Coordinates of N, CA, C and O in Angstrom, one line a residue:
M1053 N -8.6 -25.2 39.5 CA -8.6 -24.8 38.1 C -9.9 -24.2 37.7 O -11.0 -24.7 38.1
K1054 N -9.8 -23.2 36.9 CA -11.0 -22.5 36.4 C -10.8 -22.1 35.0 O -9.7 -21.7 34.6
I1055 N -11.8 -22.1 34.2 CA -11.7 -21.7 32.8 C -12.5 -20.4 32.6 O -13.7 -20.4 33.0
E1056 N -11.8 -19.4 32.1 CA -12.5 -18.1 31.8 C -12.5 -18.0 30.3 O -11.5 -17.8 29.7
V1057 N -13.7 -18.0 29.7 CA -13.8 -17.9 28.3 C -13.6 -16.5 27.9 O -14.3 -15.6 28.4
I1058 N -12.8 -16.2 26.9 CA -12.5 -14.9 26.4 C -13.3 -14.7 25.1 O -13.9 -13.6 24.9
K1059 N -13.3 -15.7 24.2 CA -13.9 -15.6 22.9 C -14.4 -17.0 22.5 O -13.8 -18.0 22.6
R1060 N -15.7 -17.0 22.0 CA -16.3 -18.2 21.5 C -17.0 -17.9 20.2 O -17.9 -17.1 20.1
E1061 N -16.5 -18.6 19.2 CA -17.1 -18.5 17.8 C -17.4 -20.0 17.4 O -17.1 -20.9 18.1
K1062 N -17.8 -20.1 16.2 CA -18.2 -21.4 15.7 C -17.1 -22.5 15.8 O -17.3 -23.5 16.4
N1063 N -15.9 -22.1 15.4 CA -14.8 -23.1 15.5 C -13.6 -22.5 16.1 O -12.5 -23.1 16.0
V1064 N -13.8 -21.5 16.9 CA -12.6 -20.9 17.7 C -13.1 -20.7 19.1 O -14.1 -20.2 19.4
L1065 N -12.2 -21.1 20.0 CA -12.4 -20.9 21.5 C -11.1 -20.3 22.0 O -10.0 -20.9 21.8
E1066 N -11.2 -19.2 22.7 CA -10.1 -18.6 23.5 C -10.5 -18.6 24.9 O -11.6 -18.2 25.3
F1067 N -9.5 -19.0 25.8 CA -9.9 -19.0 27.2 C -8.6 -18.9 28.1 O -7.5 -19.3 27.6
Y1068 N -8.8 -18.5 29.3 CA -7.7 -18.5 30.3 C -7.9 -19.8 31.1 O -9.0 -20.2 31.4
L1069 N -6.8 -20.4 31.5 CA -6.8 -21.6 32.4 C -6.2 -21.1 33.7 O -5.0 -21.1 33.9
V1070 N -7.1 -20.6 34.5 CA -6.7 -20.0 35.8 C -6.3 -21.1 36.8 O -6.9 -22.1 37.0
G1071 N -5.2 -20.8 37.5 CA -4.7 -21.7 38.5 C -3.7 -22.7 38.0 O -3.3 -23.6 38.7
E1072 N -3.3 -22.6 36.7 CA -2.4 -23.6 36.2 C -1.2 -22.9 35.6 O -1.2 -21.6 35.4
D1073 N -0.2 -23.6 35.2 CA 1.0 -23.1 34.6 C 1.4 -23.9 33.4 O 0.6 -24.7 32.9
H1074 N 2.7 -23.8 33.1 CA 3.1 -24.6 31.9 C 3.0 -26.1 32.0 O 2.8 -26.8 31.0
T1075 N 3.0 -26.6 33.2 CA 3.0 -28.1 33.4 C 1.7 -28.7 32.9 O 1.7 -29.5 32.0
F1076 N 0.6 -28.2 33.3 CA -0.7 -28.7 32.8 C -1.0 -28.2 31.5 O -1.6 -28.9 30.6
A1077 N -0.7 -26.9 31.2 CA -1.0 -26.3 30.0 C -0.4 -27.0 28.8 O -1.0 -27.3 27.8
N1078 N 0.9 -27.4 29.0 CA 1.6 -28.2 27.9 C 0.9 -29.5 27.7 O 0.8 -30.0 26.6
L1079 N 0.6 -30.2 28.8 CA -0.1 -31.5 28.7 C -1.4 -31.4 27.9 O -1.7 -32.1 27.0
L1080 N -2.2 -30.4 28.3 CA -3.5 -30.1 27.6 C -3.3 -29.8 26.1 O -3.9 -30.3 25.2
N1081 N -2.3 -29.0 25.8 CA -2.0 -28.6 24.5 C -1.6 -29.8 23.6 O -2.1 -30.0 22.5
E1082 N -0.8 -30.7 24.2 CA -0.4 -31.9 23.5 C -1.6 -32.8 23.2 O -1.7 -33.4 22.1
A1083 N -2.5 -32.9 24.2 CA -3.7 -33.8 24.0 C -4.6 -33.2 23.0 O -5.2 -33.9 22.2
L1084 N -4.7 -31.9 22.9 CA -5.5 -31.2 21.9 C -4.9 -31.5 20.5 O -5.7 -31.8 19.5
H1085 N -3.6 -31.5 20.3 CA -3.0 -31.8 19.1 C -3.2 -33.2 18.5 O -3.0 -33.4 17.4
E1086 N -3.6 -34.1 19.4 CA -3.8 -35.5 19.0 C -5.1 -35.6 18.3 O -5.4 -36.6 17.7
N1087 N -6.0 -34.6 18.3 CA -7.3 -34.7 17.7 C -7.1 -34.2 16.2 O -6.7 -33.1 16.0
K1088 N -7.5 -35.0 15.3 CA -7.4 -34.7 13.9 C -8.2 -33.5 13.4 O -8.0 -32.9 12.4
H1089 N -9.2 -33.2 14.2 CA -10.1 -32.0 13.8 C -9.6 -30.7 14.4 O -10.2 -29.7 14.1
V1090 N -8.6 -30.7 15.2 CA -8.0 -29.5 15.8 C -7.0 -29.0 14.8 O -6.0 -29.7 14.5
T1091 N -7.2 -27.8 14.2 CA -6.3 -27.3 13.2 C -5.3 -26.4 13.9 O -4.2 -26.2 13.3
F1092 N -5.6 -25.9 15.0 CA -4.6 -25.1 15.8 C -4.9 -25.2 17.3 O -6.1 -25.1 17.7
A1093 N -3.9 -25.4 18.1 CA -4.0 -25.3 19.5 C -2.7 -24.8 20.1 O -1.6 -25.2 19.7
G1094 N -2.8 -23.8 20.9 CA -1.6 -23.2 21.5 C -2.0 -22.3 22.7 O -3.1 -22.0 22.9
Y1095 N -1.0 -22.0 23.4 CA -1.2 -21.1 24.6 C 0.0 -20.2 24.8 O 1.1 -20.5 24.4
T1096 N -0.2 -19.2 25.5 CA 0.9 -18.3 26.0 C 0.7 -18.0 27.4 O -0.5 -18.0 27.9
I1097 N 1.7 -17.6 28.1 CA 1.6 -17.1 29.4 C 2.4 -15.8 29.4 O 3.6 -15.7 29.1
E1098 N 1.7 -14.7 29.6 CA 2.3 -13.4 29.6 C 3.2 -13.2 30.8 O 3.1 -13.9 31.7
H1099 N 4.0 -12.2 30.7 CA 5.0 -11.9 31.7 C 4.3 -11.7 33.0 O 3.3 -10.9 33.1
P1100 N 4.8 -12.3 34.1 CA 4.0 -12.2 35.4 C 4.0 -10.8 36.0 O 3.1 -10.5 36.8
I1101 N 4.9 -9.9 35.6 CA 4.8 -8.5 36.1 C 3.6 -7.8 35.4 O 3.0 -6.9 36.0
L1102 N 3.3 -8.1 34.2 CA 2.3 -7.4 33.5 C 0.9 -7.9 33.8 O 0.0 -7.1 33.9
T1103 N 0.7 -9.2 34.0 CA -0.6 -9.8 34.3 C -0.4 -11.0 35.2 O 0.7 -11.4 35.5
A1104 N -1.5 -11.5 35.7 CA -1.5 -12.7 36.5 C -1.0 -13.8 35.6 O -1.3 -13.9 34.4
R1105 N -0.3 -14.7 36.2 CA 0.2 -15.9 35.4 C -0.9 -16.9 35.2 O -1.2 -17.7 36.1
K1106 N -1.4 -16.8 34.0 CA -2.4 -17.8 33.6 C -2.3 -18.1 32.1 O -2.3 -17.2 31.4
P1107 N -2.3 -19.4 31.8 CA -2.2 -19.7 30.3 C -3.4 -19.2 29.6 O -4.6 -19.3 30.0
K1108 N -3.2 -18.6 28.4 CA -4.2 -18.1 27.5 C -4.2 -19.0 26.3 O -3.2 -19.1 25.6
F1109 N -5.3 -19.8 26.2 CA -5.4 -20.8 25.1 C -6.1 -20.3 23.9 O -7.1 -19.5 24.1
R1110 N -5.8 -20.8 22.7 CA -6.6 -20.6 21.5 C -6.7 -22.0 20.9 O -5.7 -22.6 20.6
V1111 N -8.0 -22.4 20.6 CA -8.2 -23.7 20.0 C -9.1 -23.5 18.8 O -10.1 -22.8 18.9
V1112 N -8.6 -24.0 17.6 CA -9.4 -23.8 16.4 C -9.6 -25.2 15.8 O -8.7 -26.0 15.8
T1113 N -10.8 -25.5 15.4 CA -11.1 -26.8 14.8 C -11.5 -26.6 13.3 O -11.8 -25.5 12.9
D1114 N -11.7 -27.7 12.6 CA -12.0 -27.7 11.2 C -13.5 -27.6 11.0 O -14.0 -27.6 9.9
G1115 N -14.3 -27.5 12.1 CA -15.7 -27.3 12.0 C -16.5 -28.6 12.1 O -17.7 -28.6 12.2
K1116 N -15.8 -29.7 12.1 CA -16.5 -31.0 12.2 C -16.8 -31.3 13.6 O -17.8 -32.1 13.9
I1117 N -16.1 -30.7 14.6 CA -16.4 -30.7 16.0 C -16.2 -29.3 16.5 O -15.5 -28.5 15.9
T1118 N -16.8 -29.0 17.6 CA -16.6 -27.7 18.2 C -15.3 -27.7 19.1 O -14.8 -28.8 19.5
P1119 N -14.7 -26.6 19.3 CA -13.5 -26.5 20.2 C -13.9 -27.0 21.6 O -13.0 -27.6 22.2
E1120 N -15.1 -26.8 22.0 CA -15.5 -27.3 23.3 C -15.4 -28.8 23.4 O -15.0 -29.4 24.4
K1121 N -15.9 -29.5 22.3 CA -15.8 -30.9 22.2 C -14.4 -31.4 22.2 O -14.0 -32.4 22.8
A1122 N -13.5 -30.7 21.4 CA -12.1 -31.1 21.4 C -11.5 -31.0 22.7 O -10.7 -31.8 23.1
L1123 N -11.8 -29.9 23.5 CA -11.3 -29.7 24.8 C -11.8 -30.9 25.8 O -11.0 -31.4 26.5
E1124 N -13.1 -31.2 25.6 CA -13.6 -32.3 26.4 C -12.9 -33.6 26.1 O -12.5 -34.4 27.0
E1125 N -12.7 -33.9 24.9 CA -12.0 -35.2 24.5 C -10.5 -35.2 25.0 O -10.0 -36.2 25.4
A1126 N -9.9 -34.0 24.9 CA -8.5 -33.9 25.4 C -8.4 -34.2 26.9 O -7.6 -34.9 27.4
A1127 N -9.4 -33.6 27.6 CA -9.4 -33.8 29.1 C -9.6 -35.3 29.4 O -9.0 -35.8 30.3
Q1128 N -10.5 -35.9 28.6 CA -10.8 -37.3 28.9 C -9.5 -38.2 28.6 O -9.2 -39.1 29.3
R1129 N -8.7 -37.8 27.5 CA -7.5 -38.5 27.2 C -6.5 -38.4 28.4 O -5.8 -39.3 28.8
I1130 N -6.4 -37.2 28.9 CA -5.5 -36.9 30.1 C -5.9 -37.8 31.3 O -5.1 -38.4 31.9
F1131 N -7.2 -37.8 31.5 CA -7.8 -38.6 32.7 C -7.4 -40.1 32.5 O -7.0 -40.7 33.4
D1132 N -7.7 -40.6 31.3 CA -7.4 -42.0 31.0 C -6.0 -42.3 31.2 O -5.6 -43.4 31.7
R1133 N -5.1 -41.5 30.7 CA -3.6 -41.7 30.9 C -3.2 -41.7 32.3 O -2.4 -42.5 32.8
A1134 N -3.8 -40.8 33.1 CA -3.4 -40.7 34.5 C -3.9 -41.9 35.2 O -3.2 -42.5 36.1
K1135 N -5.1 -42.5 34.8 CA -5.6 -43.7 35.4 C -4.7 -44.9 35.1 O -4.4 -45.7 36.0
E1136 N -4.2 -44.9 33.9 CA -3.3 -46.0 33.5 C -2.0 -45.9 34.3 O -1.5 -47.0 34.7
V1137 N -1.5 -44.7 34.5 CA -0.2 -44.6 35.3 C -0.5 -45.1 36.8 O 0.3 -45.8 37.4
L1138 N -1.6 -44.7 37.3 CA -2.0 -45.1 38.7 C -2.1 -46.6 38.8 O -1.6 -47.2 39.7
E1139 N -2.8 -47.2 37.8 CA -2.9 -48.7 37.8 C -1.6 -49.4 37.7 O -1.3 -50.3 38.4
A1140 N -0.7 -48.8 36.8 CA 0.7 -49.4 36.7 C 1.4 -49.3 38.0 O 2.2 -50.2 38.4
W1141 N 1.3 -48.1 38.6 CA 2.0 -47.9 39.9 C 1.5 -48.8 41.0 O 2.3 -49.4 41.7
E1142 N 0.2 -49.0 41.1 CA -0.4 -49.9 42.1 C 0.1 -51.3 41.8 O 0.4 -52.1 42.7
K1143 N 0.2 -51.7 40.6 CA 0.6 -53.1 40.2 C 2.1 -53.3 40.6 O 2.5 -54.3 41.1
A1144 N 2.9 -52.3 40.3 CA 4.3 -52.3 40.6 C 4.6 -52.4 42.1 O 5.5 -53.1 42.6
V1145 N 3.8 -51.7 42.9 CA 4.0 -51.6 44.3 C 3.6 -52.9 45.0 O 4.2 -53.3 46.0
K1146 N 2.6 -53.6 44.4 CA 2.1 -54.8 45.0 C 3.1 -56.0 44.8 O 2.9 -57.0 45.4
K1147 N 4.1 -55.9 43.9 CA 5.0 -57.0 43.7 C 5.9 -57.2 44.8 O 6.3 -56.4 45.6

């Protein structure tokens, strides 16, 4: 995965999420929406014939945190959830 920043302003961040598709992009989008300071989060994937298939994100915050901080917090939430699933799986398998 690679992030290519397209636009960075005070409370707006636009970027491509290279190497990912709807699976991870939707998860990240949902995690961003859990942050009360995110006023908008969304992504699109343009038609594959026209461009490379990579999600294009737009994240807007209320200015109390930066979009970069919101992205960092969303990534941490995803990591924490994945860890919980792994721990539950390991516990279930040991029974």
